[in-house]
Coordinates of C-alpha atoms in Angstrom, one line a residue:
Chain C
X62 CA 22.8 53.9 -30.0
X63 CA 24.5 50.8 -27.9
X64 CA 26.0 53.4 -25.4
X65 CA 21.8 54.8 -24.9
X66 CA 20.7 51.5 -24.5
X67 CA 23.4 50.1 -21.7
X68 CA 22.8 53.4 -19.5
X69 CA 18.6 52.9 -19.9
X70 CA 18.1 50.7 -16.3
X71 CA 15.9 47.9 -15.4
X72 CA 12.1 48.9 -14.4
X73 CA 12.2 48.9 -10.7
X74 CA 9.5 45.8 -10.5
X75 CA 12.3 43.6 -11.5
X76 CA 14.7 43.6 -9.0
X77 CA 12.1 44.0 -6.6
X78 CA 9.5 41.5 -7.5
X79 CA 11.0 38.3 -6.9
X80 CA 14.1 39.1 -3.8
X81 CA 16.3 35.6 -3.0
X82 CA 15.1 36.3 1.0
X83 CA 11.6 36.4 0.2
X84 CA 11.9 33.2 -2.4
X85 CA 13.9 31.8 0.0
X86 CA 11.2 32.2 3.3
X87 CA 8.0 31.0 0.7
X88 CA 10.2 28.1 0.1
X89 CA 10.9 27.2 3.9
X90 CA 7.0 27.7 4.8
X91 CA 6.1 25.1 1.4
X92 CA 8.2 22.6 2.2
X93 CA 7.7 22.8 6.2
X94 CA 3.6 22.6 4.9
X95 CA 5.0 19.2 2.6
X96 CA 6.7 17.9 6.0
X97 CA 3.7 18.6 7.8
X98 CA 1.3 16.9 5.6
X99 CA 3.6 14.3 4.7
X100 CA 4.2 13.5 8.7
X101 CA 0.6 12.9 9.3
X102 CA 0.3 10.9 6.5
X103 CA 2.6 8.7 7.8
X104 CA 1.5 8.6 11.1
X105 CA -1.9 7.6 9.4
X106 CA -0.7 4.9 7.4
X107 CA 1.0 3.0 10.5
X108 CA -1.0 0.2 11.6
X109 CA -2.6 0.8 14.9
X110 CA -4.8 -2.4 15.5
X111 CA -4.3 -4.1 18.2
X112 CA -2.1 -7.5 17.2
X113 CA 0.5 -4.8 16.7
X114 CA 0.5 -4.8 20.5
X115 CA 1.8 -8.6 20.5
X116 CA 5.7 -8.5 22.1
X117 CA 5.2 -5.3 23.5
X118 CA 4.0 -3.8 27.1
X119 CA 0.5 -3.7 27.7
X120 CA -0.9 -0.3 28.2
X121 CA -1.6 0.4 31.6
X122 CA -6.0 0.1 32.7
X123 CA -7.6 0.3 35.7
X124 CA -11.1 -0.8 36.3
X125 CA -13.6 -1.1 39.0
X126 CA -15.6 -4.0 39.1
X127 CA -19.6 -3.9 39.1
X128 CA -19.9 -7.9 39.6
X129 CA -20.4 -10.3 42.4
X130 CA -17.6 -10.5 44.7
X131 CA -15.4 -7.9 43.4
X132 CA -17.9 -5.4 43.5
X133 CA -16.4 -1.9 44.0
X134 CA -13.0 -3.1 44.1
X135 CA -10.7 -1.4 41.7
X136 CA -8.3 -3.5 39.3
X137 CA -5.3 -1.7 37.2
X138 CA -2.7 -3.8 35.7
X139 CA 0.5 -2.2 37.6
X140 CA -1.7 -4.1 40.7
X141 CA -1.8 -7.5 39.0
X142 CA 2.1 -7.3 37.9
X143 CA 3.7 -11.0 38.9
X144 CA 0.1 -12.4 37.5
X145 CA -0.7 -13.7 34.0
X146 CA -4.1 -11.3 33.1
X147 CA -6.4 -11.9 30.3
X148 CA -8.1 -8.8 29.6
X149 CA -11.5 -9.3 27.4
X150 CA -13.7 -6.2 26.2
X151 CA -17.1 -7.4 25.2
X152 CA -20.1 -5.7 24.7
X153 CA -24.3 -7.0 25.6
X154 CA -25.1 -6.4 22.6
X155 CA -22.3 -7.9 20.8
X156 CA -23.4 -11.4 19.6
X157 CA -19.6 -13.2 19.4
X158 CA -19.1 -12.3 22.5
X159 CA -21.8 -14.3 24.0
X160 CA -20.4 -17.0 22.0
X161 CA -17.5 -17.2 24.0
X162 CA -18.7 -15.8 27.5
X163 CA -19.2 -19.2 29.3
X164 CA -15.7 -20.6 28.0
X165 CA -14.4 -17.7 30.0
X166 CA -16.4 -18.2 32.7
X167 CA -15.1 -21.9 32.9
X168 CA -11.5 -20.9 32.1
X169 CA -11.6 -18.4 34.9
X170 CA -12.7 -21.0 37.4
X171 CA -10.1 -23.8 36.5
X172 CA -7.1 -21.1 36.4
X173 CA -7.8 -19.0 39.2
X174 CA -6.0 -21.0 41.8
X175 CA -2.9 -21.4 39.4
X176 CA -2.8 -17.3 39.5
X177 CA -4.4 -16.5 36.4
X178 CA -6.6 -13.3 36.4
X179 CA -9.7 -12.4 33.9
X180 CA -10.7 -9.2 33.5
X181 CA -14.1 -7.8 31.9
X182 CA -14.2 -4.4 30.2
X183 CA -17.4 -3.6 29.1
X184 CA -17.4 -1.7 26.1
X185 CA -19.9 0.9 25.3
X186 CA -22.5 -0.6 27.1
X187 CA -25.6 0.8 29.9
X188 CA -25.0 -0.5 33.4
X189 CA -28.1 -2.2 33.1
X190 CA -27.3 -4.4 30.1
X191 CA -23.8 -5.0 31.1
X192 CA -24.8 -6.5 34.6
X193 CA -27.8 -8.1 32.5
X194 CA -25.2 -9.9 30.5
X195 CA -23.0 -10.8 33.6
X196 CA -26.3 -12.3 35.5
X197 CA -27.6 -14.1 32.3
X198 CA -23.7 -15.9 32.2
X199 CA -23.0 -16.8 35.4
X200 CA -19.9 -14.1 34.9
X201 CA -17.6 -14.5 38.4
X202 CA -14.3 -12.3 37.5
X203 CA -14.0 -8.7 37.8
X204 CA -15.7 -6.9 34.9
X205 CA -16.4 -2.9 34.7
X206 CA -17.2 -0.2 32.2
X207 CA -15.0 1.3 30.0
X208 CA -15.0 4.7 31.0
X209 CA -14.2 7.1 28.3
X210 CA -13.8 4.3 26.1
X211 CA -10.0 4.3 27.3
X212 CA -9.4 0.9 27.7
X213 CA -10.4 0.2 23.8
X214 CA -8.4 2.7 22.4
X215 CA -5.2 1.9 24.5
X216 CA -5.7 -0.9 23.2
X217 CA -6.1 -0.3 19.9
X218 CA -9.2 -2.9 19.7
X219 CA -10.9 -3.0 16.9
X220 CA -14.2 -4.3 17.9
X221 CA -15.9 -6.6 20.1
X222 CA -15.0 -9.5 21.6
X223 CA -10.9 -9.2 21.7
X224 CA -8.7 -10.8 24.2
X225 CA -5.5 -9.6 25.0
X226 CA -3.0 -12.3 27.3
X227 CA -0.6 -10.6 29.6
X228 CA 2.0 -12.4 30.4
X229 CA 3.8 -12.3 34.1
X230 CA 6.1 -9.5 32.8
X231 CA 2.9 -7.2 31.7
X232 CA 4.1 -8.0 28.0
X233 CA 1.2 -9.0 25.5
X234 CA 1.6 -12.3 24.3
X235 CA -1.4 -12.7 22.5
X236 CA -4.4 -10.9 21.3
X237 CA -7.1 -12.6 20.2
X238 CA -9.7 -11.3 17.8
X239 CA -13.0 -12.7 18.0
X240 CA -14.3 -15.0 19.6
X241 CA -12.0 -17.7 21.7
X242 CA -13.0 -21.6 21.8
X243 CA -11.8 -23.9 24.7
X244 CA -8.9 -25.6 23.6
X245 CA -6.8 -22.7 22.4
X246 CA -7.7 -20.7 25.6
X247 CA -6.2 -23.6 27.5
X248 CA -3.2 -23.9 25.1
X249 CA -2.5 -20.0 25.7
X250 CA -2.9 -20.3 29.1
X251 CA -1.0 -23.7 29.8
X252 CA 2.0 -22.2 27.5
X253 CA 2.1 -18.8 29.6
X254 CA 1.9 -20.6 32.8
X255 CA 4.9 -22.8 32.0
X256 CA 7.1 -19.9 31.6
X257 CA 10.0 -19.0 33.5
X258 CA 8.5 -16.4 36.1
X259 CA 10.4 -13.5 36.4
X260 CA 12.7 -11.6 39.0
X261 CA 10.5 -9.2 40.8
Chain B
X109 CA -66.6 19.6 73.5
X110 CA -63.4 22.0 72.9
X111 CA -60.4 19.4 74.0
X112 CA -61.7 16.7 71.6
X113 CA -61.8 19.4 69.2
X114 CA -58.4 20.6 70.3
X115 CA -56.9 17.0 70.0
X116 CA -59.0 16.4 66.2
X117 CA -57.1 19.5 64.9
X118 CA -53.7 18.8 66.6
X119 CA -53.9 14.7 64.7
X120 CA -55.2 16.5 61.5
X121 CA -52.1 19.2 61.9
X122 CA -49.3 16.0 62.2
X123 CA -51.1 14.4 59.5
X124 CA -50.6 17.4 57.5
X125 CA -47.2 17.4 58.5
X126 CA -46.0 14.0 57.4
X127 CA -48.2 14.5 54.1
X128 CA -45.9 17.5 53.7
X129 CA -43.1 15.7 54.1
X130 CA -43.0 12.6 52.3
X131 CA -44.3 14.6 49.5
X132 CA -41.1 16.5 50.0
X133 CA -38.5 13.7 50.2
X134 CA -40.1 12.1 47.3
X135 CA -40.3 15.2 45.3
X136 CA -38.4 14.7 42.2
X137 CA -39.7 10.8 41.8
X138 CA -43.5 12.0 42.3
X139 CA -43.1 14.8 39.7
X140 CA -40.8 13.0 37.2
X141 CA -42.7 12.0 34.3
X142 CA -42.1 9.2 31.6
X143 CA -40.6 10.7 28.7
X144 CA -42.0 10.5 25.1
X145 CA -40.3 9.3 22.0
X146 CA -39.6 12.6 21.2
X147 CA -37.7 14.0 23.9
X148 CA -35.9 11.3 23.8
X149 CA -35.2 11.6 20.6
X150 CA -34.3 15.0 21.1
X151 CA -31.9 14.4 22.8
X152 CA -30.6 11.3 21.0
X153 CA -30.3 13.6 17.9
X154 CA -27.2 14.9 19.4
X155 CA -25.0 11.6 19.9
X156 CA -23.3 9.6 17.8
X157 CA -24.0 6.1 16.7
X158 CA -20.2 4.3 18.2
X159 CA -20.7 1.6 16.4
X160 CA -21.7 2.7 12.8
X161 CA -20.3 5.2 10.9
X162 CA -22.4 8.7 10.3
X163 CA -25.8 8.0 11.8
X164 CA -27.1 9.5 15.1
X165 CA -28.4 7.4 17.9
X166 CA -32.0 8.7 17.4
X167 CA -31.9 6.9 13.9
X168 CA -29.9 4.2 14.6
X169 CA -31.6 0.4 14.7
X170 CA -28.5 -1.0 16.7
X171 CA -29.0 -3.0 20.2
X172 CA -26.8 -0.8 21.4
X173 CA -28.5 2.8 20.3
X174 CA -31.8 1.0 21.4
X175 CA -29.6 0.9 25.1
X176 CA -28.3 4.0 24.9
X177 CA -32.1 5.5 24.1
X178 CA -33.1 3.5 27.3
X179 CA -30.7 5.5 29.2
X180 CA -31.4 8.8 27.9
X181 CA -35.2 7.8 28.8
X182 CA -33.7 7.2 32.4
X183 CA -31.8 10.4 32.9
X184 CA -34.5 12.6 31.9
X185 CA -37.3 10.7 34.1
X186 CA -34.6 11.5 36.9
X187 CA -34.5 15.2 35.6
X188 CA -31.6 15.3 33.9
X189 CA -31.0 18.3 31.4
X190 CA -30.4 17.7 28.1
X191 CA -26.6 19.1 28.4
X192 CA -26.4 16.8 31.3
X193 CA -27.1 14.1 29.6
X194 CA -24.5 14.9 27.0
X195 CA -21.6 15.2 29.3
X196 CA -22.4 12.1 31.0
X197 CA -22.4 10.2 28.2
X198 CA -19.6 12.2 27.0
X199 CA -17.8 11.2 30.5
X200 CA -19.3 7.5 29.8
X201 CA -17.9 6.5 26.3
X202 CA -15.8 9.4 25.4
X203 CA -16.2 12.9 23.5
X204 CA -16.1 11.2 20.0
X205 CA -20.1 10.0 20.7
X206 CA -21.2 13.4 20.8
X207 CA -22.7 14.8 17.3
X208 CA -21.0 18.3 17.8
X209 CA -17.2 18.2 18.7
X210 CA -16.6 19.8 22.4
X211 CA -14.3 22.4 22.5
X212 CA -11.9 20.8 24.7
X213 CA -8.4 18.6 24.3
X214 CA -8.2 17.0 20.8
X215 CA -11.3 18.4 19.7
X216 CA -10.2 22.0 20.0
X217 CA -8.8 21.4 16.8
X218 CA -11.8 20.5 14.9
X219 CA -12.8 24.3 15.7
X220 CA -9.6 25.7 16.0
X221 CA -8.3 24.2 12.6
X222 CA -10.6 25.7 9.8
X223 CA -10.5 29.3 11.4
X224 CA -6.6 28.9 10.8
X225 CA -7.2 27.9 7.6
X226 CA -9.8 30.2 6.4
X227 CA -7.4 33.0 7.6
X228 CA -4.1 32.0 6.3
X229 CA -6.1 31.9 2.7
X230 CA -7.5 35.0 2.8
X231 CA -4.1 36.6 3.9
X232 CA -2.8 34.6 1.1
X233 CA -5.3 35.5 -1.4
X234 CA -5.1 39.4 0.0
X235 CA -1.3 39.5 -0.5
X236 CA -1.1 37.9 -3.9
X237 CA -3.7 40.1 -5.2
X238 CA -1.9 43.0 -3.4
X239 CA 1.2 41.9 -5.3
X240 CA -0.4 42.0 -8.7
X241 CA -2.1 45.3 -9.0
X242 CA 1.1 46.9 -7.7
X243 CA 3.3 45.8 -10.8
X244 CA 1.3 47.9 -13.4
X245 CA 2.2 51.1 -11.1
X246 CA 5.5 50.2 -11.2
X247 CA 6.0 50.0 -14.9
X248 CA 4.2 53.0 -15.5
X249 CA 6.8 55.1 -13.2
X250 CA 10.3 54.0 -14.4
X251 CA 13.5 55.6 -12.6
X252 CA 14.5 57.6 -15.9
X253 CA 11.8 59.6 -17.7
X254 CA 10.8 58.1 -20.8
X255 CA 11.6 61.7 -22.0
X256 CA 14.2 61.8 -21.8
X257 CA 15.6 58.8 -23.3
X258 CA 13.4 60.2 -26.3
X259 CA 14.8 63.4 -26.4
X260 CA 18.5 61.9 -26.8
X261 CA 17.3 59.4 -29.9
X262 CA 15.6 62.6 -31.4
X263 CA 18.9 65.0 -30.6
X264 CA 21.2 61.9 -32.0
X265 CA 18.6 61.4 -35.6
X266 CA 18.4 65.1 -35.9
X267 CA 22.5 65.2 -35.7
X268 CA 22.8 62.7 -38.2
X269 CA 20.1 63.7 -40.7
X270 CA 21.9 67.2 -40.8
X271 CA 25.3 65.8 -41.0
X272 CA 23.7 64.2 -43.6
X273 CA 22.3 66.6 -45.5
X274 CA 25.7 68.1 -45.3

């Protein structure tokens, strides 16, 4: 009876139903799907506002200017290297950033002959309404449209108004979100000003 | 008699002429007409709102949807086509304002993506299901007859009842 039942063999299904090679490949694909998923997750959950720009290069712009004297003329940042440059992306219809437009304006004025540039990227805005806005503030430093919307995302902004101060070395020092009042603009400035300039 | 009617027709002929003309240069501005609500609308159907979440610009109350409806009202009194007016706001703000993804750079995906998808489960699904009708086929046709294996039982009991009845 035992000898019968040692010589009867397996049903062919089981040896061929589960091979190690095949187990083996549906395990590679899972876990390079779990890799996948868990990858973007990660790069999902990594903060991407823009104070995480603070201590670290500014992203390279370039803008051309739709206002008063600088009409035409194109602005990027590599140009203004050697230069402290505060960068601010407003919106017309954006109600803080009135708020704070004439305190650039002013700023812009008193810190221009010490080598400080402003720069106006308008964000999302018609022509019309952005050199509406400029008029209706007196606005004197270059400003342009955000073409694409590139400026913003390179960024990282996460609305409107943000100010990002570029030190002489191109490297963020500050971002500001919302709108800016008088004396801290000055304090940023003054502060970035009295640091060493660097070798070109 | 006939010179001053020579010279009447010749004025009224360069008359003619510069009608013909300025109507010509100022074509498109003499034939563009004020859009309505609705074809602006029409057209505003198809962008996003940037600065809200899930709304179209044709819906939205925003400054800046009331701006962008402005410029759509612009474009199409200059004669703008409708898919002219998408790529230039597309070119303006970026591809993420229009309603329906382009199929270009980053977006590709959004349309690429799903078909993918949609394929890799139903060649999932197919082999899986392939996989478990075959296994009832395969019990029902083992290596060694079943016969066989009965016949050597029924040889072995028939043995041992006779030996038995010995």
């Amino acid at each position: 009876m035992a000898e019968v039942r040692e010589e009867t063999p397996p049903p062919p299904y089981v040896a061929k139903a589960h091979p190690a090679g095949r187990r083996l490949i549906w395990l590679i694909v899972v876990l390079a799907l779990l890799g996948t998923l868990l990858g973007l997750l990660a790069l999902g959950l990594q903060p991407r506002t823009s104070v995480t720009l603070q201590g670290k290069p500014a992203p390279p712009f370039a803008i051309t200017a739709i206002n008063g004297e600088f009409a035409g003329q194109k602005f990027s940042l590599a140009d203004l290297r050697g230069h402290i440059v505060v960068l601010n992306i407003w919106a017309s219809w954006c109600v803080e950033c009135a708020r704070e437009a004439t305190v650039l304006e002013q700023a812009w004025r008193a810190y221009r002959p010490r080598g400080v540039w402003f720069i106006g990227v308008d964000y999302l805005d018609t022509d019309t309404a952005g050199l509406a806005y400029l008029k209706r503030f007196d606005i004197t430093y270059p400003n342009g449209p955000d073409i694409g919307s590139r400026i913003y995302q390179a960024y990282r902004a996460t609305g409107v108004p943000e100010t990002f101060f570029i030190d002489r070395d191109g490297i963020v020092q500050h971002v500001q979100i919302g709108p800016i009042g008088q004396t801290q603009l000055d304090a940023l400035l003054d502060r970035l000003l009295t640091q060493g300039r660097s070798q070109p | 008699m006939f010179g001053v009617l020579r010279v009447a027709l010749r004025c009224l002929a360069f008359s003619s002429l510069w009608v013909v003309l300025a109507l010509a240069w100022d074509a498109p501005g003499m034939f563009a007409q004020t859009p309505s609500p609705d074809e602006i609308n029409r057209v505003a159907k198809m962008l996003s709102c940037p600065t809200c979440a899930g709304i179209n610009v044709a819906d939205c109350p925003t400054e800046t949807c009331a701006q962008w409806r402005a410029k759509i009202g612009e474009l199409l009194a200059e004669g703008k086509t409708d898919q002219e007016i998408l790529e230039y706001f597309a070119a303006r703000y970026g591809d993420h304002v229009l309603q329906v993804p382009p199929t270009r750079g980053f977006f590709l995906g959004v349309w690429i993506v799903p078909i993918i998808a949609i394929l890799a489960g139903l060649g999932t699904f197919g082999y899986l299901a392939h996989r478990w009708t075959k296994r009832p086929t395969a019990i029902e046709s083992p290596a060694v007859p079943s016969d066989a294996v009965e016949d050597e039982y029924v040889k072995r009991v028939e043995q041992e009842l006779q030996s038995w009845q010995k």
